[in-house]
Amino acid sequence: MGAPHRTAPHRPPHTHRRGGTAVTDADQAREDAVEAALDKLDLDTKTRLLAGQDMWSLPAVPEIGLASLVMSDGPIGVRGVRWTADDPSIALPSPTALAASWDPALARRAGRLLAQEARRKGVHVLLAPTVNLHRSPLGGRHFECYSEDPYLTGAIGTGYVSGVQDGGVATTVKHFVGNDAETDRFTVDNVIAPRTLRELYLAPFEAIVKNARPWGIMTAYNQVNGTSMTEHRHLVNDVLRAEWGFDGYNVSDWMAARSTAGALLGGLDVAMPGPRTVYGSALAEAVRAGEVPREAVDGAVRNVLRLAARVGALEGAPAAVAEPPAAIDGEALAREIAARGFVLVRNEPVSGGRRALPLDTSPGRTVALIGAAARDARVLGGGSATVFPERVVSPLDGLRAALPAGSLTFGVGADPSEELVPADKGFELRAICRDASGAVLGEGSLPSGQVQWIGEDLPAGATYETMASIEVTGTFVPRESGEHAFGTRGLGVFSLAVDGRTLWEGVQRMGEEADPFEAFFGAPSERARTTLTEGRPVEVSLTFQVPDVSALPLKAIMFSLLHLGPRRDADELIAEAVEAARAADTAVVVVATTERVESEGFDRKDLRLPGRQDDLVRAVAAVNPNTVVVVNAGSPVELPWREDVAAVLLTWFPGQEGGAALADVLLGVTEPGGRLPTTWPAALADAPVTEVVPAEGRLEYREGLLIGHRAYEAQGVVPAYPFGHGLGYTEWAYEALEVTGSVARVRLTNTGARPGREVVQVYLAPLADDAERPASWLAGFAPVAAGPGESVEAEITLPDRAFEVWDETAGSWRRIGGGYEVRASHAHGDTRLAATLYV
C-alpha cells in the first residue's frame, strides 16, 4: 500500500492483562508510541489533528512521524478519495445480500477483500459497516444495512469488521445509533425507550465491539432522546467506552458535528470533513477559554494516534497486522457472494413434475429474458455506497454467455424508469475545466454524466479559484432510434449541445422542493429532445458556469448531464414480451427498483415496483406457466403476482458479477444460498412499522421491541415470506435436537439428489413470560453443508444475552429464568424440531 502502511517486525505473541483485557507486547508497544507522540504535541497541533484537513483525510504531523490518515466510503467496495472510474473498485453485493448468506465467515472473507482494495488505494479507514436495523420496510437505505434482527446483524457485522481489520485496515461501524430511516435524518429526534434501545438498536454495536474490537465508530446525524448523537455523552462515554470497552476513534458523520464543546465533551474524537469544522482552531480557543479541559483533548488525540498506530501510520508503533492475508480474487468472490445471497422464495413444480429451477437445459430448450433491468442491471444502491467497477455483468450478459447460441431472446417488456438519469449507457464522457479566458486548466474522465467533486477531488491543475467553466463532453452511441430527451440537474448557468447543435441555454434556480437534497442540488429537469439513430455516434456537450463557492463551508461542485431514451408505448412493449414468452419454454422476467425509489437520503412512500412491471409479470405468466421472476431490489417490494408464477428469486443489488451469478443459479451450477434477513410483507398495509416521518421533529419508536418477525408474530400477520425463509435445490430432514446447557445440537440429513447448504436457525420461546418479551426471537444459527444422503450436525451456542432483558429500573441486564422452548427451524415459524430448556 505504500509508506502509510508500515510492516512491523515479528514479535512473540506474549500477552498480559490490563483492566481485564488481554494485552500483547505489540499492543503495549503501540500504546507507548502513542504516549510518546502525544507528549510532543502542542495544543494547536492536537486540535488540528481532530479536524479533517479535507473531505477524506486527517493532517499529517511529520515531526512525530504521523502520516495523513485517509478514509473512504466502503460498504460494498472501496471508492477511494475521488469520484472517478479511472481507479476502478470491486463492487460486491449489497450488505442486505451479504446478510442473506447468514454466514459470518463469508462476511469475513468479504472484509479481507475490501482491506486488500483499501491498501491498494492508499486508504487506512473504511467507513463501514452500516449496522442500523430494518425497523420499517420503508427505510430508504436498508440495502446498506444488514437485517431486521439485532443478533443476525451483529454476527454478520462481526465477520465483516474482523475481515477488514485482518487486512490491517480500520473499520468505522455506523451510524451510532438510531439512524434507521432517512427522513429529516440531520435533525430528527428519535425517541427510544431504554429497554428497546438496549435490546434492539444498540445490540449489534455491542456485539461487534465485544467480538471484533473495531477501531472506529461513526456517530449519526440524528438525536436520540433529545441529545444529538455527536454530543451524546451517556451513549458514547458511558456505554460505548466505559461499559463495552471500546478503545477506538469516534468520528462524526459528515457535517454532523455542530458544537465545539458539546461534541468533545460528548465523546466525539474527529469532526469531518474539513477544512472548516467545529474543532481545529475553534477547539483550541475553547480550551484556552476554559470551556473544554485539556485532558479531554488529549483523550481524543490519543484515540486518533492509536488508530494511526494500528494501521501503520505512526512511526515507532508496530502495525496491528504485520503481514496481510493472501491475495483474493475479487471478481470470483463477488460472484460467490452474489449466489450465496440470492434467496429463492418460491419454486413450484412445472411440466413433468420437476420444479421451475434450476432451468431445464435439455437441447433445444429456449428462454425468453424480459425486463429493462435484465439489460441494465442495478448492481448497487447508490449514495455514499457508490463505487465504479471495471466491469458489470448484467443478467443478459450472464445468460448469453452461459446458454447455447440461439436459445435466448431478450425484450424490454416494461421499463421501471420513466425519468431522466445521469448519462450512462452508450456515453463516453470527460470533464474539461477552463479559466475565464477559455484556457484548459485540467480534465478527467467521468463514470457517468454526473459531476460530483467535493473538497479537493478536482482534476489535476484545476482549482475552485481559477475555474470559470466545466464542460462535460464526449460521444453518445444510441442503442435505439427515436426521440431522446436530454436534461440537467444542478443550480446555475448551462449550455447544452447535441450533434453540433445548441439545444438549450439557461439557468436552473433553487426551487421549493420538499427534499432538501433536491432543494440544494436541483431537481432533474428536461431541457430538450432530439431524434437520433441507433448506432450512429453523436457529440454531446454540457457546459456549466462555475459559481463562487468560496463562502461554502465545504467547497463542492455537483451537476449532471441527464438522458432518457425513446419512450415506446408501454402496452406495445408488454405485448411484444408476451409473444416472446409464449414462444419460449421458460420466461425469465427481471423486475427492479430505481434510484428514485430507494437510495440514501430519502425514505420510500410505498413498496410498489415502479412503472408497469406488475402488469408485465401478470401478462407473461398468463401465457407461460414456466415463468421465473427475478427481483432486483435492495429491500422488500410488493409482489402481488407471486402465486401466479412458477418461481421467485430475490437477487438484491447483486454487485458487479450479479449476472454471472444469476446464470450460475438459474442453470443449477450453483445453489441459491440465501435466507431472508428481513421479513417480506405481502403488502405495505401488513407491515407492523410504517412510521418513518417525524412529527414536530420527533419520531417515536412506539412499537418498542416489536419490529420484524417479532411484530408479525405478535400481530398474527402472515407475511408473504417469513424471516429466515429461503429454498435450495435439495431437501433436508431435521432428525434430532439435543440441548445441553447453552448448546443446541441439531442433526439433519440431505435427502435430495444434490449437494446443498442449509441454515439451521434456533429460536427461543418462553413457556411463561412476565417480562413482556416477544413470543419468540432468534437466538442463534449455523450454516451447514452436505452431499446427497449425508448427515451433518449443527452446533449452536445460545448466548447469555438471549435469556436477558434490560431492566430499566436497575439500569442493568437481568437474566430471566424458567422454561423455554428451543425451536430448530428452517425459518421463523417453520419449526422442524423443538425441545424444552430450563434455566
Coordinates of C-alpha atoms in Angstrom, one line a residue, residues 202-586:
L202 CA -27.5 -0.9 20.5
A203 CA -27.3 -4.6 20.4
P204 CA -25.5 -5.0 17.0
F205 CA -22.9 -2.3 18.0
E206 CA -22.3 -4.0 21.4
A207 CA -21.8 -7.4 19.8
I208 CA -19.4 -6.1 17.2
V209 CA -17.4 -4.0 19.8
K210 CA -17.1 -7.0 22.1
N211 CA -16.4 -9.7 19.5
A212 CA -14.5 -7.9 16.8
R213 CA -12.9 -4.9 18.6
P214 CA -13.5 -2.3 15.8
W215 CA -11.0 0.5 15.5
G216 CA -13.7 3.1 14.7
I217 CA -17.3 4.1 15.3
M218 CA -19.2 6.8 13.4
T219 CA -21.9 8.8 15.3
A220 CA -25.1 9.6 13.5
Y221 CA -26.7 12.9 12.4
N222 CA -29.9 12.3 14.5
Q223 CA -30.7 12.9 18.1
V224 CA -31.7 10.1 20.5
N225 CA -34.0 11.1 23.3
G226 CA -33.3 14.8 22.9
T227 CA -29.5 14.7 22.5
S228 CA -27.5 14.9 19.3
M229 CA -25.5 11.7 18.8
T230 CA -22.3 13.7 18.2
E231 CA -22.8 15.1 21.7
H232 CA -24.3 12.1 23.5
R233 CA -22.1 11.8 26.5
H234 CA -24.1 8.9 28.0
L235 CA -24.2 6.6 25.0
V236 CA -20.7 7.3 23.8
N237 CA -18.6 7.8 27.0
D238 CA -20.6 5.8 29.5
V239 CA -22.0 2.9 27.3
L240 CA -19.7 2.6 24.3
R241 CA -16.4 3.3 26.0
A242 CA -16.8 2.6 29.7
E243 CA -19.2 -0.3 29.7
W244 CA -18.3 -2.0 26.4
G245 CA -14.6 -1.2 26.4
F246 CA -14.4 0.5 23.0
D247 CA -10.9 2.0 22.6
G248 CA -11.1 3.2 19.0
Y249 CA -11.7 6.6 17.5
N250 CA -15.2 8.1 17.2
V251 CA -15.8 10.2 14.0
S252 CA -18.9 12.2 13.1
D253 CA -21.0 11.5 10.1
W254 CA -20.0 14.1 7.5
M255 CA -21.0 17.6 8.7
A256 CA -22.9 16.2 11.7
A257 CA -20.8 17.9 14.4
R258 CA -22.4 21.2 15.5
S259 CA -21.0 22.2 18.8
T260 CA -17.3 22.5 19.8
A261 CA -17.5 21.9 23.5
G262 CA -20.6 19.8 23.3
A263 CA -19.1 17.4 20.8
L264 CA -15.8 16.9 22.6
L265 CA -17.4 16.5 26.0
G266 CA -19.8 14.1 24.3
G267 CA -17.0 11.8 23.3
L268 CA -16.6 12.8 19.6
D269 CA -12.9 12.5 18.6
V270 CA -12.9 13.6 15.0
A271 CA -15.2 16.1 13.2
M272 CA -15.4 15.5 9.4
P273 CA -15.0 16.7 6.8
G274 CA -12.6 19.7 6.7
P275 CA -11.1 22.1 6.5
R276 CA -13.9 24.0 8.4
T277 CA -15.2 22.1 11.4
V278 CA -16.2 22.7 15.0
Y279 CA -12.7 21.5 16.0
G280 CA -9.3 22.9 14.9
S281 CA -8.7 26.5 16.0
A282 CA -12.2 26.7 17.4
L283 CA -11.4 23.9 19.8
A284 CA -8.1 25.4 20.8
E285 CA -9.9 28.6 21.7
A286 CA -12.5 26.7 23.7
V287 CA -9.7 25.1 25.7
R288 CA -8.0 28.4 26.4
A289 CA -11.3 29.9 27.4
G290 CA -11.8 27.1 30.0
E291 CA -14.8 25.6 28.2
V292 CA -13.1 22.3 27.5
P293 CA -10.5 20.7 29.7
R294 CA -7.1 19.8 28.1
E295 CA -7.4 16.3 29.3
A296 CA -10.5 15.8 27.1
V297 CA -8.5 17.0 24.0
D298 CA -5.7 14.6 25.0
G299 CA -8.1 11.7 25.2
A300 CA -9.4 12.4 21.7
V301 CA -5.9 12.8 20.2
R302 CA -4.8 9.6 22.0
N303 CA -7.6 7.7 20.2
V304 CA -6.6 9.2 16.8
L305 CA -2.9 8.3 17.4
R306 CA -4.0 4.8 18.4
L307 CA -5.8 4.4 15.1
A308 CA -2.7 5.6 13.3
A309 CA -0.6 3.1 15.2
R310 CA -2.9 0.2 14.4
V311 CA -2.9 0.9 10.6
G312 CA 0.8 1.5 10.5
A313 CA 0.7 5.3 10.0
L314 CA 2.7 6.2 13.2
E315 CA 6.5 5.7 13.2
G316 CA 7.8 3.6 16.1
A317 CA 4.5 1.8 16.5
P318 CA 4.1 -1.8 15.2
A319 CA 1.1 -2.0 12.9
A320 CA -1.6 -4.3 14.2
V321 CA -1.2 -6.5 11.1
A322 CA 2.4 -7.3 10.1
E323 CA 1.5 -9.5 7.1
P324 CA -1.7 -9.0 5.2
P325 CA -3.8 -12.1 4.3
A326 CA -3.2 -13.9 1.0
A327 CA -4.4 -12.1 -2.1
I328 CA -8.1 -12.6 -3.0
D329 CA -9.7 -12.8 -6.5
G330 CA -12.2 -10.0 -6.2
E331 CA -14.4 -11.0 -9.2
A332 CA -14.6 -14.6 -8.1
L333 CA -15.6 -13.6 -4.5
A334 CA -18.1 -11.1 -5.8
R335 CA -19.7 -13.9 -7.9
E336 CA -19.7 -16.3 -5.0
I337 CA -21.3 -13.8 -2.5
A338 CA -24.0 -12.9 -5.0
A339 CA -25.1 -16.5 -5.5
R340 CA -24.8 -17.2 -1.7
G341 CA -27.1 -14.2 -1.0
F342 CA -29.8 -14.9 -3.7
V343 CA -33.0 -16.0 -1.9
L344 CA -35.3 -18.4 -3.7
V345 CA -38.6 -17.8 -2.1
R346 CA -40.8 -19.8 -4.5
N347 CA -40.1 -22.8 -6.7
E348 CA -43.1 -24.7 -7.9
P349 CA -43.4 -27.9 -10.0
V350 CA -43.9 -27.3 -13.7
S351 CA -44.4 -29.7 -16.6
G352 CA -43.1 -33.2 -16.0
G353 CA -43.2 -32.7 -12.2
R354 CA -39.8 -31.0 -12.0
R355 CA -39.5 -27.7 -10.3
A356 CA -39.1 -24.5 -12.2
L357 CA -35.5 -24.0 -11.0
P358 CA -32.9 -25.0 -11.9
L359 CA -33.9 -24.5 -15.6
D360 CA -34.2 -27.4 -17.8
T361 CA -31.2 -27.2 -20.1
S362 CA -32.1 -30.0 -22.4
P363 CA -31.1 -29.5 -26.1
G364 CA -33.5 -27.2 -27.9
R365 CA -34.9 -25.6 -24.8
T366 CA -35.4 -21.8 -25.1
V367 CA -35.5 -18.9 -22.7
A368 CA -37.2 -15.5 -23.1
L369 CA -35.4 -13.0 -20.9
I370 CA -37.6 -10.0 -20.3
G371 CA -37.2 -6.6 -18.5
A372 CA -35.2 -3.5 -18.8
A373 CA -33.3 -4.4 -15.6
A374 CA -32.1 -7.6 -17.4
R375 CA -30.1 -5.4 -19.8
D376 CA -29.2 -2.6 -17.4
A377 CA -28.9 -4.2 -14.0
R378 CA -28.9 -2.1 -10.9
V379 CA -25.9 -3.7 -9.1
L380 CA -25.5 -1.2 -6.2
G381 CA -27.7 1.1 -4.1
G382 CA -26.2 4.5 -4.7
G383 CA -25.4 7.3 -2.3
S384 CA -22.2 7.0 -0.3
A385 CA -22.1 3.3 -1.2
T386 CA -21.4 4.1 -4.8
V387 CA -18.2 2.6 -6.4
F388 CA -17.2 2.3 -10.1
P389 CA -16.3 -1.3 -11.0
E390 CA -14.2 -2.1 -14.0
R391 CA -16.9 -4.3 -15.4
V392 CA -20.6 -5.1 -14.7
V393 CA -22.2 -8.4 -15.8
S394 CA -25.9 -7.9 -16.4
P395 CA -28.4 -10.8 -16.4
L396 CA -28.4 -10.5 -20.2
D397 CA -24.6 -10.8 -20.3
G398 CA -24.6 -13.7 -17.9
L399 CA -27.2 -15.7 -19.6
R400 CA -25.9 -15.0 -23.1
A401 CA -22.5 -16.4 -22.0
A402 CA -24.0 -19.5 -20.4
L403 CA -26.7 -20.6 -22.8
P404 CA -26.3 -22.1 -26.2
A405 CA -26.4 -19.7 -29.2
G406 CA -29.9 -19.1 -30.4
S407 CA -31.6 -20.3 -27.2
L408 CA -32.1 -16.9 -25.6
T409 CA -34.2 -13.9 -26.7
F410 CA -34.5 -10.6 -25.0
G411 CA -37.2 -7.9 -24.7
V412 CA -37.6 -4.8 -22.6
G413 CA -41.2 -5.6 -21.7
A414 CA -41.5 -2.7 -19.2
D415 CA -39.0 0.0 -18.2
P416 CA -39.2 0.8 -14.5
S417 CA -37.6 4.2 -15.1
E418 CA -39.6 7.0 -16.8
E419 CA -37.3 9.7 -15.5
L420 CA -34.1 11.3 -16.7
V421 CA -31.0 9.8 -15.2
P422 CA -27.3 10.7 -15.4
A423 CA -25.9 9.9 -18.9
D424 CA -24.6 6.4 -18.7
K425 CA -25.1 3.6 -21.3
G426 CA -23.6 4.5 -24.6
F427 CA -21.9 7.6 -23.3
E428 CA -18.1 8.1 -23.1
L429 CA -17.6 11.4 -21.3
R430 CA -14.9 13.6 -19.8
A431 CA -14.9 16.9 -18.0
I432 CA -12.8 19.8 -19.2
C433 CA -12.1 22.7 -16.8
R434 CA -11.3 26.1 -18.2
D435 CA -10.4 29.5 -16.8
A436 CA -12.1 32.8 -17.7
S437 CA -10.0 33.1 -20.9
G438 CA -11.0 29.6 -22.1
A439 CA -7.7 28.1 -21.4
V440 CA -7.8 24.4 -20.2
L441 CA -6.8 24.0 -16.6
G442 CA -7.3 20.3 -16.3
E443 CA -9.5 17.4 -17.4
G444 CA -10.6 14.0 -16.3
S445 CA -12.8 11.1 -17.3
L446 CA -16.3 10.7 -15.8
P447 CA -18.0 7.4 -14.9
S448 CA -21.3 8.9 -16.0
G449 CA -22.8 12.3 -16.7
Q450 CA -22.7 13.1 -13.0
V451 CA -20.0 15.6 -11.8
Q452 CA -19.6 15.3 -8.0
W453 CA -16.4 17.0 -6.9
I454 CA -16.2 17.6 -3.2
G455 CA -13.2 19.2 -1.4
E456 CA -10.0 18.6 -3.3
D457 CA -11.5 16.0 -5.6
L458 CA -10.7 18.0 -8.8
P459 CA -8.9 17.2 -12.0
A460 CA -5.2 17.9 -11.8
G461 CA -4.5 21.6 -12.5
A462 CA -8.0 22.8 -11.7
T463 CA -8.8 24.9 -8.6
Y464 CA -12.0 26.4 -7.3
E465 CA -10.5 29.8 -7.5
T466 CA -9.4 29.6 -11.2
M467 CA -12.2 27.5 -12.8
A468 CA -14.7 29.6 -14.7
S469 CA -16.4 26.7 -16.6
I470 CA -16.7 23.0 -16.8
E471 CA -17.6 21.2 -20.0
V472 CA -18.9 17.6 -19.8
T473 CA -18.2 16.4 -23.4
G474 CA -17.9 13.2 -25.3
T475 CA -19.8 10.9 -27.6
F476 CA -23.0 9.1 -27.4
V477 CA -23.9 6.0 -29.3
P478 CA -27.7 5.5 -29.1
R479 CA -29.0 2.0 -28.5
E480 CA -32.4 2.8 -30.1
S481 CA -33.6 5.1 -32.8
G482 CA -36.1 7.7 -31.9
E483 CA -36.6 10.8 -29.8
H484 CA -34.0 11.1 -27.0
A485 CA -34.5 13.5 -24.1
F486 CA -31.6 15.4 -22.5
G487 CA -31.6 17.5 -19.3
T488 CA -29.7 18.9 -16.4
R489 CA -29.5 18.7 -12.7
G490 CA -27.7 21.4 -10.7
L491 CA -28.1 25.1 -9.9
G492 CA -26.5 27.6 -12.2
V493 CA -26.0 28.6 -15.8
F494 CA -25.8 25.8 -18.5
S495 CA -25.4 25.4 -22.2
L496 CA -26.5 22.0 -23.8
A497 CA -25.5 20.8 -27.3
V498 CA -26.1 17.5 -29.1
D499 CA -24.7 16.6 -32.5
G500 CA -23.2 20.1 -33.0
R501 CA -26.5 22.0 -32.3
T502 CA -27.1 24.0 -29.1
L503 CA -30.4 22.7 -27.8
W504 CA -30.8 24.8 -24.7
E505 CA -29.1 27.6 -22.8
G506 CA -30.5 28.9 -19.5
V507 CA -30.4 29.0 -15.7
Q508 CA -31.6 26.4 -13.2
R509 CA -32.5 28.1 -10.0
M510 CA -33.2 26.8 -6.5
G511 CA -36.8 25.7 -6.2
E512 CA -39.2 24.8 -3.4
E513 CA -38.6 21.1 -3.4
A514 CA -39.5 19.3 -0.2
D515 CA -36.5 17.1 -0.5
P516 CA -33.5 19.0 1.0
F517 CA -31.1 17.3 -1.4
E518 CA -33.1 18.5 -4.4
A519 CA -33.6 22.0 -3.0
F520 CA -29.8 22.3 -2.7
F521 CA -28.6 20.5 -5.8
G522 CA -31.6 21.0 -8.0
A523 CA -34.3 18.6 -9.3
P524 CA -33.8 16.7 -12.6
S525 CA -35.1 18.9 -15.4
E526 CA -35.7 18.0 -19.1
R527 CA -34.2 20.6 -21.4
A528 CA -34.6 19.4 -25.0
R529 CA -35.4 16.4 -27.2
T530 CA -33.8 15.4 -30.4
T531 CA -34.2 12.4 -32.8
L532 CA -31.2 10.1 -33.0
T533 CA -30.3 6.9 -34.9
E534 CA -29.3 3.6 -33.4
G535 CA -25.6 3.0 -33.6
R536 CA -24.8 6.5 -35.1
P537 CA -22.4 8.3 -32.7
V538 CA -23.1 12.0 -31.9
E539 CA -21.1 14.6 -30.0
V540 CA -22.7 15.8 -26.7
S541 CA -21.7 18.8 -24.5
L542 CA -23.0 20.4 -21.4
T543 CA -21.1 23.5 -20.2
F544 CA -21.6 24.7 -16.7
Q545 CA -20.5 28.2 -15.4
V546 CA -18.7 27.7 -12.1
P547 CA -20.2 29.9 -9.3
D548 CA -18.2 31.4 -6.5
V549 CA -18.0 28.7 -3.8
S550 CA -15.6 30.4 -1.5
A551 CA -18.2 31.1 1.1
L552 CA -19.3 27.4 1.4
P553 CA -18.2 25.6 4.5
L554 CA -17.3 22.7 2.2
K555 CA -16.3 23.5 -1.4
A556 CA -18.1 21.4 -3.9
I557 CA -19.4 21.3 -7.5
M558 CA -22.3 19.0 -8.3
F559 CA -24.3 18.9 -11.5
S560 CA -25.3 16.3 -14.1
L561 CA -26.0 15.8 -17.8
L562 CA -29.2 13.7 -17.9
H563 CA -30.6 11.5 -20.6
L564 CA -33.7 9.4 -21.3
G565 CA -34.0 7.1 -24.3
P566 CA -37.0 6.9 -26.6
R567 CA -40.3 6.1 -24.8
R568 CA -42.3 3.4 -26.6
D569 CA -45.9 2.7 -25.8
A570 CA -46.0 0.5 -22.7
D571 CA -48.8 -1.7 -23.9
E572 CA -46.9 -2.4 -27.1
L573 CA -43.8 -3.4 -25.1
I574 CA -45.7 -5.7 -22.9
A575 CA -47.4 -7.2 -25.9
E576 CA -44.0 -8.0 -27.5
A577 CA -42.9 -9.6 -24.3
V578 CA -46.0 -11.7 -24.1
E579 CA -45.3 -13.0 -27.6
A580 CA -41.7 -13.8 -26.8
A581 CA -42.8 -15.6 -23.6
R582 CA -45.5 -17.6 -25.4
A583 CA -42.9 -18.9 -27.9
A584 CA -40.3 -19.9 -25.2
D585 CA -40.1 -22.9 -22.9
T586 CA -39.2 -20.6 -20.0

